[in-house]
Amino acid sequence: MTYITKPKLHHPTLPKNTLGFTRRDYEGKVSTLCAGCGHDSISAALIQACWELDIEPHRVAKLSGIGCSSKTPDYFLGNSHGFNTVHGRMPSVLTGANLANRELLYLGVSGDGDSASIGLGQFAHAMRRGVNMTYIVENNGVYGLTKGQFSATADQGSKSKKGAINTDTPIDLVSLALQLGASYVARSFSGDKEQLVPLIKGALRHRGAAFIDVISPCVAFNNHPGSTKSYDYVRAHNEAVNRLDFMPRRDAISASYSPGEVIEITQHDGSLLRLRKLAVGYDPGDRLAAMNHIAAHEARGEILTGLLYVNGDADDLHGHLKTVATPLNRLGEAELCPGAGVLAALNAELV
Amino acid sequence: MSHRIVKRIESVNDFVVKFANVNGSGSASANEMFARSLLRMGVPVSPRNIFPSNIQGLPTWYEVRVNERGYLGRRGGVDLMVAMNPQTWDRDLQEIESGGYLLYDSSKPLPPSRFRDDVNVIGVPLTEMCATRYTDPRERQLLKNIVYVGVLAALMGIEPEVIATLLGEQYKGKAKLIQPNLDAFMMGLHHGRDVLESDVLGLRVERRDAVGKRIFIEGNAAAALGCVYGGATVCAWYPITPSSSLAEAFQKYCAKYRVDKASGTNRYAIVQAEDEIASIGIVVGAGWNGARSFTATSGPGVSLMTEFIGLAYFAEIPATIINVQRGGPSTGMPTRTQQADLLSCAYASHGDTKHVLLFPEDPRECFDFAAAALDLADRLQTPIFVMTDLDIGMNHRLCEPLQWDDKRRYDRGKVMSRADLDAGRDFGRYLDVDGDGIPYRTLPGTHPERGAYFTRGTTRDAYARYSEAGPDYLYNVERLLRKFDTAKAMVPQPVERRAARPTRHGVIYFGSTSPAMAEAFDALHARGLHVDLLRVRAFPFSEAVDRFVAEHETVFVIEQNRDAQLRTMLMTEQEIAPARLVPILHFDGTPITARFITEAIAERMPGANVQPIKGGLVA
Ligand SMILES: Cc1ncc(C[n+]2csc(CCOP(=O)(O)OP(=O)(O)O)c2C)c(N)n1
Ligand code: SF4
């Protein structure tokens, strides 16, 4: 594999965000993934979301595990620090990074093998700790990078490219995230950018553990008839519970929907999530109902997408640990070292 | 039963007492009080907990070395056994030196066959005494321990006021507990003075001034303080004996010294992770992002961490790992001590790796080295291991007071700031700008356009760009070797001690072997056997080690493991001929003793035939 930098050719008419950046400023290196891989669409959605949110690229730290999906952080936000960690253990590294400097935006990118197989434990614990992050699983039901083995999210009865039938029960990361205490839980499809971009924007502005499971077909190993993570299958079985509009600040609301169809959720930073309900009676503030709803659809072979649960008042790990507002990596001797005097007093007690 | 025999051990301020108890019976505080009372009388002691991997019901021992000359290692052998556990009676009896003493609960008579002819027996009806005095069964059980301390105080000459003061300190704020404990102590004291003959015990304590300014602290507590002073802000850990008390102490000290009073917020973050993999992952993430972070663990934890340690080594991320070693392999002897993780730490992870190890000898060095490790990790951008063990970690040890220089500044290493980047300095994450193998790094969020890079465990070029090219790989791994070489001058240097006479015999040792070695040195000298000592304090080894080996024809390498791991490292890393390095190994899980070292060396040194190396070869 070679390393290619994308030439920075800025067309003068390219639209700019309020920071003066064009979308190109949010790009990374040229992707080395297979043409048509769902993961590339997710990278594009991330670029779009960050650009639209006026995020300074260098204020994002992007971390991943190992897999095709985990390679993607190299392909967006080229001016951010990235960290391709070890297989399945990105959540702990992200947790540590987040503890060190609470002021950056943390983006975790992982695969279904990475998060649901080898990394299930770390995934679970990052969710339950409420690490402030946007955690995206690019879910294709297979191990792409090691060429087509089933992952733990592959549906029972689904068929591999080589014809093997998966007999194990799948793990549904969305249900798990809900159960474990994630405070923003969504599912989407890499082929539905309109739905995905606002979901990512909402997650980036959420304080606490935000999880998005994105079905992302693997064109090389899991896009054939018999796969339940193929483009065709997902398009045919996708049911959206809601459509999300993301408003950066509260004062930007315009009442274009009639009451009853729309729910508005204000997040910590004042940003507003406006959900247009598609499913009758679906309440994204009700964790239990969300779990039931997902399970009922799953039983019918349907994939529920949209913002499934959100708690705009959630706190994060720093809140739980009561850490200081100043990032820990910026504290110096004066704040950290009790000094020789204290030590002398301690010595005196130790006999 | 009480018989007297002719030969008795008579000694003042120099003996070993061992208490055999049952885990969970509340003996720990009474035994510790005994040890502390001697310290308060100015007599050095070194106590050791020998405890089972179990919370209740199994045998537990507390061995106290009393020695006014200040030998703090285990001596070996027991002069007085306080045998409170019927389960271990036979074993305990066997350990007593000939002419030594057995103090036992004589409430129930035992047949003469249960004793030894050459051991002096002191029977005290402890159960009976407590049964008449106390009604509550738990009270009877707990106070029995204080009663035997009272008896010992009477027989040995421990000042009762000292114990009274200690009781007051121990139960400060729990006044209700002081009086019953004091009563029990006095009951024992009176029994010792009035009922037992005054010379029944030949072991005596006399007030001295031999403790000086030294402090009495556990290695784990000292290491935790080292982390506080050294500026660690992120600690991630997973409970494992014997390291748990280190993280717990860190928590305690942080709560005391690192809370911002005005806002009530914490200048630290501690995560009890889900396992050791997550612990080290958190440490690596925090280190990558510029916070000083550490984990405390023991052998099995290190095994789990190795993939991440390899990543931190190759991606060059600071991380401090305090390994409080215990008996291995596998779960091995979880509550016993060893120095058996040298190889697994020095070369942790797959592929070619070499990691910096520091070997503290006592709590004082646990403090110093923990703080130093945090500096070294930042300076070298790599994992640093502090290799302590259960013997230092979980036992109180007398040591020099902990010291800190307020002028000391944390060495954050080569971190490029926004200003550096703006000044147009070329930033290549893995460029060896200074020729010392240590590259510069930037922290996430530093600069809007410059200095961002992608960290990965995969090969890359000097600018952190993905590369599978052989030369790029070689550039990196050879630079890592250069960096390891740079570390040589930065780590704590070896400490040497010369024999009274020139000798061609040397001894290399490290860590918790130190006090036993110091005593063995004197014992050998007394026998006319001369050895020069070198205490290794870090890996990579410095040139002083090579010099020392070159100066001696035979070098005994003393270790507390089966496979002579330090010797292996000396052979492979320093290319020392195996025949020059004679292994002396102690690995049954108990701390190495002065006796063991003395005998092992004496056996291998033909008589007192010690000549300087120039004088010719050994036969
Ligand atoms: C400890 C370890 N075991 C196995 C591997 C090999 N490995 C690399 S990627 C991968 C699976 C990736 O699958 P997934 O996370 O679903 O990502 P995808 O490639 O499908 O996007 C595996 C098993 C590894 N790198 N490390
Ligand atoms: S193998 Fe599959 S997951 Fe990997 S890049 Fe190709 S299409 Fe994407």
CSV table of N, CA, C and O in Angstrom, one decimal, chain A residues 123-178:
chain,number,residue,atom,x,y,z
A,123,PHE,N,-16.1,-1.8,24.5
A,123,PHE,CA,-17.3,-1.0,24.0
A,123,PHE,C,-18.3,-0.8,25.2
A,123,PHE,O,-18.7,0.3,25.4
A,124,ALA,N,-18.6,-1.9,25.9
A,124,ALA,CA,-19.6,-1.9,26.9
A,124,ALA,C,-19.1,-0.9,28.0
A,124,ALA,O,-19.9,0.0,28.5
A,125,HIS,N,-17.9,-1.0,28.4
A,125,HIS,CA,-17.4,-0.1,29.5
A,125,HIS,C,-17.3,1.4,29.2
A,125,HIS,O,-17.5,2.2,30.0
A,126,ALA,N,-17.0,1.6,27.9
A,126,ALA,CA,-16.9,3.0,27.5
A,126,ALA,C,-18.3,3.6,27.6
A,126,ALA,O,-18.6,4.8,28.0
A,127,MET,N,-19.3,2.8,27.2
A,127,MET,CA,-20.7,3.3,27.2
A,127,MET,C,-21.2,3.5,28.6
A,127,MET,O,-21.8,4.5,29.0
A,128,ARG,N,-20.9,2.6,29.5
A,128,ARG,CA,-21.4,2.7,30.9
A,128,ARG,C,-20.7,3.8,31.6
A,128,ARG,O,-21.2,4.3,32.6
A,129,ARG,N,-19.5,4.2,31.2
A,129,ARG,CA,-18.8,5.2,31.9
A,129,ARG,C,-19.2,6.6,31.4
A,129,ARG,O,-18.9,7.6,32.0
A,130,GLY,N,-19.9,6.6,30.3
A,130,GLY,CA,-20.4,7.9,29.8
A,130,GLY,C,-19.3,8.8,29.3
A,130,GLY,O,-19.3,10.0,29.5
A,131,VAL,N,-18.3,8.2,28.6
A,131,VAL,CA,-17.2,8.9,28.1
A,131,VAL,C,-17.8,9.9,27.0
A,131,VAL,O,-18.5,9.5,26.1
A,132,ASN,N,-17.4,11.1,27.1
A,132,ASN,CA,-17.9,12.1,26.2
A,132,ASN,C,-17.3,11.9,24.8
A,132,ASN,O,-16.1,12.3,24.6
A,133,MET,N,-18.1,11.3,23.9
A,133,MET,CA,-17.5,11.0,22.6
A,133,MET,C,-18.6,10.7,21.6
A,133,MET,O,-19.7,10.5,22.0
A,134,THR,N,-18.2,10.7,20.3
A,134,THR,CA,-19.1,10.1,19.3
A,134,THR,C,-18.5,8.8,18.9
A,134,THR,O,-17.3,8.8,18.4
A,135,TYR,N,-19.2,7.8,19.1
A,135,TYR,CA,-18.6,6.4,18.8
A,135,TYR,C,-19.4,5.9,17.6
A,135,TYR,O,-20.6,5.7,17.7
A,136,ILE,N,-18.7,5.6,16.5
A,136,ILE,CA,-19.4,5.1,15.3
A,136,ILE,C,-18.9,3.7,15.0
A,136,ILE,O,-17.7,3.5,14.9
A,137,VAL,N,-19.8,2.8,14.9
A,137,VAL,CA,-19.4,1.5,14.4
A,137,VAL,C,-19.9,1.4,13.0
A,137,VAL,O,-21.1,1.6,12.7
A,138,GLU,N,-18.9,1.1,12.1
A,138,GLU,CA,-19.2,0.9,10.7
A,138,GLU,C,-19.5,-0.6,10.5
A,138,GLU,O,-18.6,-1.4,10.4
A,139,ASN,N,-20.8,-0.9,10.6
A,139,ASN,CA,-21.2,-2.3,10.8
A,139,ASN,C,-21.5,-3.0,9.5
A,139,ASN,O,-22.5,-2.7,8.8
A,140,ASN,N,-20.6,-4.0,9.1
A,140,ASN,CA,-20.9,-4.7,7.8
A,140,ASN,C,-21.1,-6.2,8.1
A,140,ASN,O,-21.2,-7.0,7.1
A,141,GLY,N,-21.1,-6.6,9.3
A,141,GLY,CA,-21.4,-8.0,9.6
A,141,GLY,C,-20.2,-9.0,9.3
A,141,GLY,O,-20.3,-10.2,9.5
A,142,VAL,N,-19.2,-8.4,8.7
A,142,VAL,CA,-18.0,-9.3,8.4
A,142,VAL,C,-16.7,-8.6,8.9
A,142,VAL,O,-16.7,-7.4,9.1
A,143,TYR,N,-15.7,-9.4,8.9
A,143,TYR,CA,-14.3,-8.9,9.0
A,143,TYR,C,-13.9,-8.6,7.6
A,143,TYR,O,-13.7,-9.5,6.8
A,144,GLY,N,-13.8,-7.3,7.3
A,144,GLY,CA,-13.4,-6.9,5.9
A,144,GLY,C,-11.9,-7.1,5.8
A,144,GLY,O,-11.4,-7.8,4.9
A,145,LEU,N,-11.1,-6.6,6.7
A,145,LEU,CA,-9.7,-6.6,6.5
A,145,LEU,C,-9.1,-8.0,6.5
A,145,LEU,O,-8.1,-8.2,5.8
A,146,THR,N,-9.7,-8.9,7.2
A,146,THR,CA,-9.1,-10.3,7.2
A,146,THR,C,-9.9,-11.1,6.2
A,146,THR,O,-9.8,-12.4,6.2
A,147,LYS,N,-10.7,-10.5,5.3
A,147,LYS,CA,-11.3,-11.1,4.2
A,147,LYS,C,-12.5,-12.0,4.4
A,147,LYS,O,-12.4,-13.2,4.1
A,148,GLY,N,-13.5,-11.5,5.1
A,148,GLY,CA,-14.8,-12.1,4.9
A,148,GLY,C,-15.3,-13.1,6.0
A,148,GLY,O,-16.3,-13.7,5.8
A,149,GLN,N,-14.6,-13.2,7.1
A,149,GLN,CA,-15.1,-14.0,8.2
A,149,GLN,C,-16.3,-13.3,8.8
A,149,GLN,O,-16.4,-12.1,8.8
A,150,PHE,N,-17.2,-14.1,9.4
A,150,PHE,CA,-18.4,-13.5,10.1
A,150,PHE,C,-18.0,-12.7,11.3
A,150,PHE,O,-17.1,-13.1,12.0
A,151,SER,N,-18.6,-11.6,11.6
A,151,SER,CA,-18.4,-10.9,12.8
A,151,SER,C,-19.6,-11.3,13.7
A,151,SER,O,-20.5,-11.9,13.3
A,152,ALA,N,-19.5,-10.8,15.0
A,152,ALA,CA,-20.6,-11.1,15.9
A,152,ALA,C,-21.9,-10.3,15.7
A,152,ALA,O,-22.9,-10.6,16.4
A,153,THR,N,-21.9,-9.4,14.7
A,153,THR,CA,-23.2,-8.8,14.4
A,153,THR,C,-23.9,-9.4,13.2
A,153,THR,O,-25.0,-9.0,12.8
A,154,ALA,N,-23.2,-10.5,12.6
A,154,ALA,CA,-23.8,-11.2,11.5
A,154,ALA,C,-25.1,-11.8,11.9
A,154,ALA,O,-25.2,-12.5,13.0
A,155,ASP,N,-26.2,-11.7,11.2
A,155,ASP,CA,-27.5,-12.3,11.6
A,155,ASP,C,-27.4,-13.8,11.4
A,155,ASP,O,-26.8,-14.3,10.6
A,156,GLN,N,-28.2,-14.4,12.3
A,156,GLN,CA,-28.3,-15.9,12.3
A,156,GLN,C,-28.9,-16.3,10.9
A,156,GLN,O,-29.9,-15.6,10.5
A,157,GLY,N,-28.3,-17.2,10.3
A,157,GLY,CA,-28.9,-17.7,9.0
A,157,GLY,C,-28.3,-16.9,7.8
A,157,GLY,O,-28.6,-17.3,6.7
A,158,SER,N,-27.6,-15.8,8.1
A,158,SER,CA,-27.0,-15.1,6.9
A,158,SER,C,-25.9,-15.9,6.3
A,158,SER,O,-25.2,-16.7,7.0
A,159,LYS,N,-25.7,-15.6,5.0
A,159,LYS,CA,-24.7,-16.4,4.3
A,159,LYS,C,-23.5,-15.6,3.9
A,159,LYS,O,-23.5,-14.5,3.5
A,160,SER,N,-22.3,-16.3,4.1
A,160,SER,CA,-21.1,-15.6,3.8
A,160,SER,C,-20.9,-15.7,2.3
A,160,SER,O,-21.6,-16.5,1.6
A,161,LYS,N,-19.9,-15.0,1.7
A,161,LYS,CA,-19.6,-15.0,0.3
A,161,LYS,C,-19.3,-16.4,-0.1
A,161,LYS,O,-19.5,-16.9,-1.2
A,162,LYS,N,-18.6,-17.2,0.8
A,162,LYS,CA,-18.2,-18.5,0.4
A,162,LYS,C,-19.2,-19.5,0.7
A,162,LYS,O,-19.0,-20.8,0.6
A,163,GLY,N,-20.4,-19.1,1.1
A,163,GLY,CA,-21.6,-20.0,1.3
A,163,GLY,C,-21.8,-20.5,2.7
A,163,GLY,O,-22.7,-21.3,2.9
A,164,ALA,N,-20.9,-20.2,3.6
A,164,ALA,CA,-21.2,-20.6,5.0
A,164,ALA,C,-22.4,-19.9,5.6
A,164,ALA,O,-22.6,-18.8,5.3
A,165,ILE,N,-23.1,-20.7,6.4
A,165,ILE,CA,-24.3,-20.1,7.1
A,165,ILE,C,-23.9,-19.7,8.5
A,165,ILE,O,-23.3,-20.6,9.2
A,166,ASN,N,-24.2,-18.5,9.0
A,166,ASN,CA,-23.9,-18.2,10.3
A,166,ASN,C,-25.0,-18.7,11.3
A,166,ASN,O,-26.2,-18.5,11.1
A,167,THR,N,-24.5,-19.5,12.3
A,167,THR,CA,-25.5,-20.1,13.2
A,167,THR,C,-25.6,-19.4,14.5
A,167,THR,O,-26.4,-19.7,15.3
A,168,ASP,N,-24.7,-18.5,14.8
A,168,ASP,CA,-24.7,-17.8,16.1
A,168,ASP,C,-25.7,-16.7,16.1
A,168,ASP,O,-26.0,-16.0,15.1
A,169,THR,N,-26.2,-16.4,17.3
A,169,THR,CA,-27.1,-15.3,17.5
A,169,THR,C,-26.3,-13.9,17.3
A,169,THR,O,-25.2,-13.8,17.9
A,170,PRO,N,-26.9,-13.0,16.7
A,170,PRO,CA,-26.1,-11.7,16.5
A,170,PRO,C,-26.2,-10.9,17.7
A,170,PRO,O,-27.1,-11.0,18.5
A,171,ILE,N,-25.2,-10.0,17.9
A,171,ILE,CA,-25.2,-9.0,18.9
A,171,ILE,C,-25.7,-7.7,18.3
A,171,ILE,O,-25.2,-7.3,17.3
A,172,ASP,N,-26.7,-7.2,19.0
A,172,ASP,CA,-27.2,-5.9,18.5
A,172,ASP,C,-26.6,-4.8,19.4
A,172,ASP,O,-26.9,-4.6,20.5
A,173,LEU,N,-25.6,-4.0,18.8
A,173,LEU,CA,-24.9,-3.0,19.6
A,173,LEU,C,-25.8,-1.9,20.0
A,173,LEU,O,-25.5,-1.3,21.1
A,174,VAL,N,-26.8,-1.6,19.3
A,174,VAL,CA,-27.7,-0.5,19.6
A,174,VAL,C,-28.4,-0.9,20.9
A,174,VAL,O,-28.5,0.0,21.9
A,175,SER,N,-28.9,-2.1,21.0
A,175,SER,CA,-29.6,-2.5,22.2
A,175,SER,C,-28.7,-2.5,23.4
A,175,SER,O,-29.0,-2.1,24.5
A,176,LEU,N,-27.5,-3.0,23.1
A,176,LEU,CA,-26.5,-3.0,24.2
A,176,LEU,C,-26.1,-1.6,24.7
A,176,LEU,O,-26.1,-1.4,25.9
A,177,ALA,N,-25.9,-0.8,23.8
A,177,ALA,CA,-25.6,0.6,24.2
A,177,ALA,C,-26.7,1.2,25.0
A,177,ALA,O,-26.4,1.9,26.0
A,178,LEU,N,-27.9,0.9,24.6
A,178,LEU,CA,-29.1,1.4,25.4
A,178,LEU,C,-29.0,0.9,26.8
A,178,LEU,O,-29.2,1.6,27.8
